[in-house]
GROMACS .gro file of C-alpha atoms in nm:
model
  253
    1MET     CA    1   1.370   0.981   1.340
    2THR     CA    2   1.443   0.952   0.969
    3MET     CA    3   1.154   0.982   0.723
    4ALA     CA    4   1.197   0.614   0.632
    5ASN     CA    5   1.164   0.508   0.996
    6ALA     CA    6   0.869   0.744   1.037
    7VAL     CA    7   0.700   0.563   0.747
    8GLN     CA    8   0.771   0.226   0.910
    9ASP     CA    9   0.633   0.349   1.242
   10TYR     CA   10   0.326   0.475   1.054
   11ALA     CA   11   0.267   0.135   0.892
   12ARG     CA   12   0.301  -0.045   1.225
   13THR     CA   13   0.068   0.200   1.402
   14LEU     CA   14  -0.196   0.162   1.132
   15THR     CA   15  -0.166  -0.217   1.157
   16LEU     CA   16  -0.216  -0.203   1.533
   17ARG     CA   17  -0.532   0.000   1.471
   18SER     CA   18  -0.676  -0.246   1.219
   19PRO     CA   19  -0.964  -0.442   1.375
   20ALA     CA   20  -0.845  -0.791   1.281
   21HIS     CA   21  -0.474  -0.753   1.360
   22TYR     CA   22  -0.301  -0.999   1.592
   23ARG     CA   23   0.034  -1.043   1.761
   24VAL     CA   24   0.279  -1.334   1.732
   25GLY     CA   25   0.599  -1.297   1.934
   26PRO     CA   26   0.775  -0.976   1.816
   27PHE     CA   27   0.546  -0.942   1.513
   28THR     CA   28   0.222  -0.754   1.445
   29VAL     CA   29   0.013  -0.906   1.167
   30ARG     CA   30  -0.228  -0.709   0.951
   31HIS     CA   31  -0.505  -0.954   0.866
   32ASN     CA   32  -0.793  -0.885   0.627
   33PRO     CA   33  -1.063  -1.152   0.670
   34GLY     CA   34  -1.249  -1.052   0.353
   35TRP     CA   35  -0.949  -0.985   0.131
   36GLU     CA   36  -0.705  -1.263   0.042
   37LEU     CA   37  -0.469  -1.040  -0.159
   38LYS     CA   38  -0.119  -1.095  -0.024
   39TYR     CA   39  -0.048  -0.722  -0.015
   40ALA     CA   40  -0.336  -0.680   0.230
   41ASN     CA   41  -0.207  -0.946   0.471
   42TYR     CA   42   0.144  -0.915   0.614
   43ALA     CA   43   0.347  -0.890   0.933
   44ILE     CA   44   0.568  -0.609   1.060
   45PRO     CA   45   0.839  -0.676   1.320
   46ASP     CA   46   0.884  -0.469   1.631
   47ARG     CA   47   1.171  -0.224   1.609
   48ASP     CA   48   1.507  -0.400   1.667
   49ALA     CA   49   1.326  -0.735   1.702
   50GLU     CA   50   1.547  -1.044   1.729
   51PRO     CA   51   1.306  -1.332   1.657
   52THR     CA   52   1.392  -1.689   1.748
   53ALA     CA   53   1.330  -1.984   1.518
   54ASP     CA   54   1.026  -2.067   1.733
   55ASN     CA   55   0.892  -1.712   1.685
   56VAL     CA   56   0.918  -1.747   1.308
   57ALA     CA   57   0.760  -2.093   1.311
   58ALA     CA   58   0.469  -1.962   1.520
   59LEU     CA   59   0.423  -1.673   1.275
   60VAL     CA   60   0.410  -1.912   0.979
   61GLU     CA   61   0.156  -2.130   1.156
   62ALA     CA   62  -0.063  -1.829   1.238
   63PHE     CA   63  -0.072  -1.722   0.872
   64ARG     CA   64  -0.150  -2.072   0.751
   65ALA     CA   65  -0.422  -2.124   1.011
   66ARG     CA   66  -0.596  -1.821   0.856
   67GLU     CA   67  -0.530  -1.945   0.499
   68ARG     CA   68  -0.291  -1.662   0.417
   69LEU     CA   69   0.056  -1.657   0.263
   70PRO     CA   70   0.321  -1.605   0.536
   71ARG     CA   71   0.454  -1.265   0.439
   72LEU     CA   72   0.627  -0.957   0.585
   73GLU     CA   73   0.681  -0.599   0.472
   74PHE     CA   74   0.937  -0.388   0.658
   75LEU     CA   75   1.249  -0.175   0.634
   76PRO     CA   76   1.556  -0.395   0.694
   77ALA     CA   77   1.723  -0.121   0.898
   78TRP     CA   78   1.418  -0.111   1.128
   79ALA     CA   79   1.497  -0.462   1.257
   80PRO     CA   80   1.826  -0.592   1.109
   81ALA     CA   81   1.807  -0.937   1.273
   82VAL     CA   82   1.471  -1.026   1.116
   83GLU     CA   83   1.571  -1.088   0.753
   84PRO     CA   84   1.843  -1.346   0.842
   85ALA     CA   85   1.597  -1.529   1.068
   86LEU     CA   86   1.337  -1.543   0.792
   87LEU     CA   87   1.585  -1.660   0.528
   88ALA     CA   88   1.702  -1.936   0.764
   89ALA     CA   89   1.339  -2.051   0.786
   90GLY     CA   90   1.305  -2.078   0.408
   91PHE     CA   91   1.152  -1.740   0.323
   92SER     CA   92   1.234  -1.587  -0.015
   93VAL     CA   93   1.276  -1.219  -0.098
   94GLU     CA   94   1.000  -1.100  -0.332
   95ASN     CA   95   1.167  -0.766  -0.396
   96ARG     CA   96   1.336  -0.469  -0.234
   97ALA     CA   97   1.103  -0.185  -0.319
   98PRO     CA   98   1.196   0.182  -0.301
   99LEU     CA   99   0.995   0.408  -0.074
  100LEU     CA  100   0.899   0.746  -0.218
  101ALA     CA  101   0.762   1.054  -0.043
  102CYS     CA  102   0.621   1.391  -0.143
  103GLY     CA  103   0.544   1.704   0.057
  104ARG     CA  104   0.367   2.027  -0.027
  105ASP     CA  105   0.680   2.200  -0.157
  106ASP     CA  106   0.771   1.902  -0.377
  107LEU     CA  107   0.438   1.850  -0.552
  108ARG     CA  108   0.428   1.941  -0.921
  109THR     CA  109   0.124   1.975  -1.147
  110PRO     CA  110   0.129   1.727  -1.440
  111ASN     CA  111   0.009   1.802  -1.791
  112PRO     CA  112  -0.372   1.806  -1.807
  113VAL     CA  113  -0.556   1.513  -1.965
  114LYS     CA  114  -0.841   1.638  -2.184
  115GLY     CA  115  -1.178   1.511  -2.068
  116LEU     CA  116  -1.046   1.342  -1.751
  117HIS     CA  117  -1.272   1.377  -1.450
  118ILE     CA  118  -1.150   1.273  -1.102
  119THR     CA  119  -1.387   1.253  -0.807
  120VAL     CA  120  -1.440   1.082  -0.473
  121PRO     CA  121  -1.665   0.777  -0.526
  122ALA     CA  122  -1.998   0.817  -0.348
  123THR     CA  123  -2.248   0.565  -0.483
  124GLU     CA  124  -2.234   0.187  -0.460
  125ALA     CA  125  -2.175   0.169  -0.836
  126GLU     CA  126  -1.884   0.415  -0.813
  127PHE     CA  127  -1.717   0.221  -0.532
  128THR     CA  128  -1.758  -0.100  -0.732
  129ASP     CA  129  -1.608   0.065  -1.041
  130THR     CA  130  -1.317   0.197  -0.835
  131ALA     CA  131  -1.245  -0.142  -0.677
  132ARG     CA  132  -1.278  -0.318  -1.014
  133VAL     CA  133  -1.023  -0.088  -1.178
  134GLN     CA  134  -0.781  -0.159  -0.893
  135HIS     CA  135  -0.847  -0.533  -0.893
  136GLN     CA  136  -0.802  -0.578  -1.266
  137GLY     CA  137  -0.521  -0.323  -1.285
  138PHE     CA  138  -0.315  -0.541  -1.051
  139GLY     CA  139  -0.378  -0.856  -1.251
  140GLY     CA  140  -0.692  -0.986  -1.082
  141GLU     CA  141  -0.971  -1.159  -1.271
  142GLY     CA  142  -1.344  -1.134  -1.220
  143GLU     CA  143  -1.487  -0.913  -0.949
  144PRO     CA  144  -1.291  -0.764  -0.657
  145GLU     CA  145  -1.314  -0.907  -0.307
  146PRO     CA  146  -1.532  -0.722  -0.053
  147GLY     CA  147  -1.226  -0.611   0.144
  148MET     CA  148  -1.106  -0.391  -0.141
  149THR     CA  149  -1.434  -0.200  -0.155
  150ASP     CA  150  -1.442  -0.176   0.225
  151TRP     CA  151  -1.096  -0.014   0.226
  152LEU     CA  152  -1.209   0.245  -0.026
  153ARG     CA  153  -1.524   0.326   0.169
  154ALA     CA  154  -1.326   0.368   0.491
  155ALA     CA  155  -1.080   0.600   0.318
  156ALA     CA  156  -1.356   0.811   0.163
  157ALA     CA  157  -1.559   0.832   0.485
  158GLY     CA  158  -1.269   0.910   0.718
  159ASP     CA  159  -0.962   1.128   0.691
  160GLY     CA  160  -0.820   0.930   0.400
  161VAL     CA  161  -0.889   0.974   0.030
  162ALA     CA  162  -1.043   0.759  -0.243
  163ALA     CA  163  -1.055   0.855  -0.610
  164LEU     CA  164  -1.220   0.739  -0.931
  165ALA     CA  165  -1.100   0.878  -1.264
  166VAL     CA  166  -1.339   0.872  -1.560
  167LEU     CA  167  -1.234   0.928  -1.920
  168ASP     CA  168  -1.440   0.886  -2.237
  169GLY     CA  169  -1.735   0.792  -2.017
  170ALA     CA  170  -1.561   0.488  -1.865
  171PRO     CA  171  -1.374   0.417  -1.538
  172ALA     CA  172  -1.012   0.489  -1.628
  173GLY     CA  173  -0.821   0.490  -1.299
  174ALA     CA  174  -0.850   0.454  -0.924
  175GLY     CA  175  -0.651   0.491  -0.606
  176GLY     CA  176  -0.657   0.605  -0.246
  177CYS     CA  177  -0.467   0.748   0.048
  178SER     CA  178  -0.496   0.581   0.386
  179VAL     CA  179  -0.597   0.752   0.709
  180PRO     CA  180  -0.313   0.980   0.825
  181VAL     CA  181  -0.102   0.911   1.132
  182ASP     CA  182   0.120   1.189   1.269
  183GLY     CA  183   0.089   1.379   0.943
  184LEU     CA  184   0.177   1.084   0.717
  185SER     CA  185  -0.050   0.908   0.467
  186GLU     CA  186   0.015   0.625   0.222
  187LEU     CA  187  -0.094   0.651  -0.140
  188ALA     CA  188  -0.191   0.296  -0.234
  189GLY     CA  189  -0.377   0.092  -0.490
  190LEU     CA  190  -0.326   0.335  -0.776
  191ALA     CA  191  -0.424   0.160  -1.099
  192VAL     CA  192  -0.508   0.263  -1.453
  193ALA     CA  193  -0.738   0.052  -1.670
  194ALA     CA  194  -0.556  -0.104  -1.966
  195PRO     CA  195  -0.728   0.099  -2.244
  196PHE     CA  196  -0.626   0.427  -2.079
  197ARG     CA  197  -0.261   0.369  -2.001
  198ARG     CA  198   0.016   0.599  -2.129
  199ARG     CA  199  -0.227   0.890  -2.155
  200GLY     CA  200  -0.128   1.074  -1.836
  201VAL     CA  201  -0.404   0.930  -1.617
  202GLY     CA  202  -0.160   0.785  -1.360
  203ALA     CA  203   0.024   1.113  -1.310
  204ALA     CA  204  -0.302   1.309  -1.289
  205LEU     CA  205  -0.444   1.069  -1.029
  206THR     CA  206  -0.123   1.076  -0.826
  207ALA     CA  207  -0.117   1.455  -0.812
  208TRP     CA  208  -0.491   1.474  -0.732
  209LEU     CA  209  -0.470   1.222  -0.447
  210THR     CA  210  -0.154   1.376  -0.305
  211GLU     CA  211  -0.290   1.730  -0.311
  212ARG     CA  212  -0.616   1.624  -0.149
  213ALA     CA  213  -0.433   1.440   0.130
  214LEU     CA  214  -0.209   1.743   0.189
  215ASP     CA  215  -0.514   1.973   0.190
  216GLN     CA  216  -0.668   1.752   0.461
  217GLY     CA  217  -0.373   1.810   0.691
  218CYS     CA  218  -0.102   1.561   0.590
  219ARG     CA  219   0.252   1.692   0.575
  220THR     CA  220   0.391   1.403   0.369
  221VAL     CA  221   0.242   1.134   0.146
  222TRP     CA  222   0.447   0.820   0.081
  223LEU     CA  223   0.414   0.521  -0.149
  224GLU     CA  224   0.583   0.211  -0.285
  225PRO     CA  225   0.607   0.198  -0.666
  226GLY     CA  226   0.554  -0.135  -0.839
  227ASP     CA  227   0.834  -0.102  -1.097
  228PRO     CA  228   1.079   0.153  -1.245
  229ASP     CA  229   0.832   0.271  -1.508
  230VAL     CA  230   0.575   0.350  -1.240
  231GLU     CA  231   0.841   0.516  -1.027
  232ARG     CA  232   0.913   0.756  -1.312
  233ILE     CA  233   0.546   0.859  -1.316
  234TYR     CA  234   0.555   0.936  -0.944
  235ALA     CA  235   0.886   1.120  -0.980
  236SER     CA  236   0.731   1.341  -1.248
  237VAL     CA  237   0.490   1.489  -0.992
  238GLY     CA  238   0.748   1.532  -0.717
  239TYR     CA  239   0.800   1.201  -0.534
  240ARG     CA  240   1.157   1.119  -0.426
  241ARG     CA  241   1.325   0.813  -0.274
  242ILE     CA  242   1.362   0.804   0.103
  243GLY     CA  243   1.455   0.440   0.163
  244GLU     CA  244   1.393   0.077   0.072
  245LYS     CA  245   1.140  -0.177   0.196
  246LEU     CA  246   1.179  -0.554   0.201
  247ASN     CA  247   0.889  -0.771   0.084
  248ILE     CA  248   0.950  -1.133   0.181
  249SER     CA  249   0.731  -1.444   0.193
  250LEU     CA  250   0.724  -1.821   0.236
  251GLU     CA  251   0.566  -2.004  -0.053
  252PRO     CA  252   0.394  -2.339   0.014
  253ALA     CA  253   0.625  -2.640  -0.001
   0.00000   0.00000   0.00000
């Protein structure tokens, strides 16, 4: 199995383990009841799935019944017949995002950031600070939803990783690595607070999270960068492209 397909299998396995997941035809849906963020609610097709128009319609109805945006994340090569079926139903491609991965031999130490302190959040205030940095770093307003804090707590308490970076006495960055499956873990939700960007915090957090996940038994950490500038940060600490993921959704009429 290629590394890209291993990552897709990982994502599907983790979705099947999530407590609120459900099945619709050849799709498994990751549903977060307490977290409306579209990136936390999406479907993954079965490998080599060939969905009918009725399958797609049922999937859309299931999302809308739960007040979520009908959305999928998957590697096109994993199930080549799925994208045409979705496009025929009116779905639009959000983007084709590169997948990056890093192993022990690839990881590089970035330049140190003077005064930066990175730790695993432990107190309620630290988890709130971590979730707030993520929420606002990805364009959210106000306070984060409970589901974001719950994800961080689960990562910190289990075999995953959660991190809070503090600089100049203030929360400067946050991120986490999900629970590993077959030696793979996803680095997700990495965000740097606006006043601290372009100071090396993102690279330092990436390296810290990756090393901690590898130290806990992972063989490879993977991620999906948000844009080319962010991809360059990940590349600077050793991440390399392994494939491409399709993000596709159906906006309300």
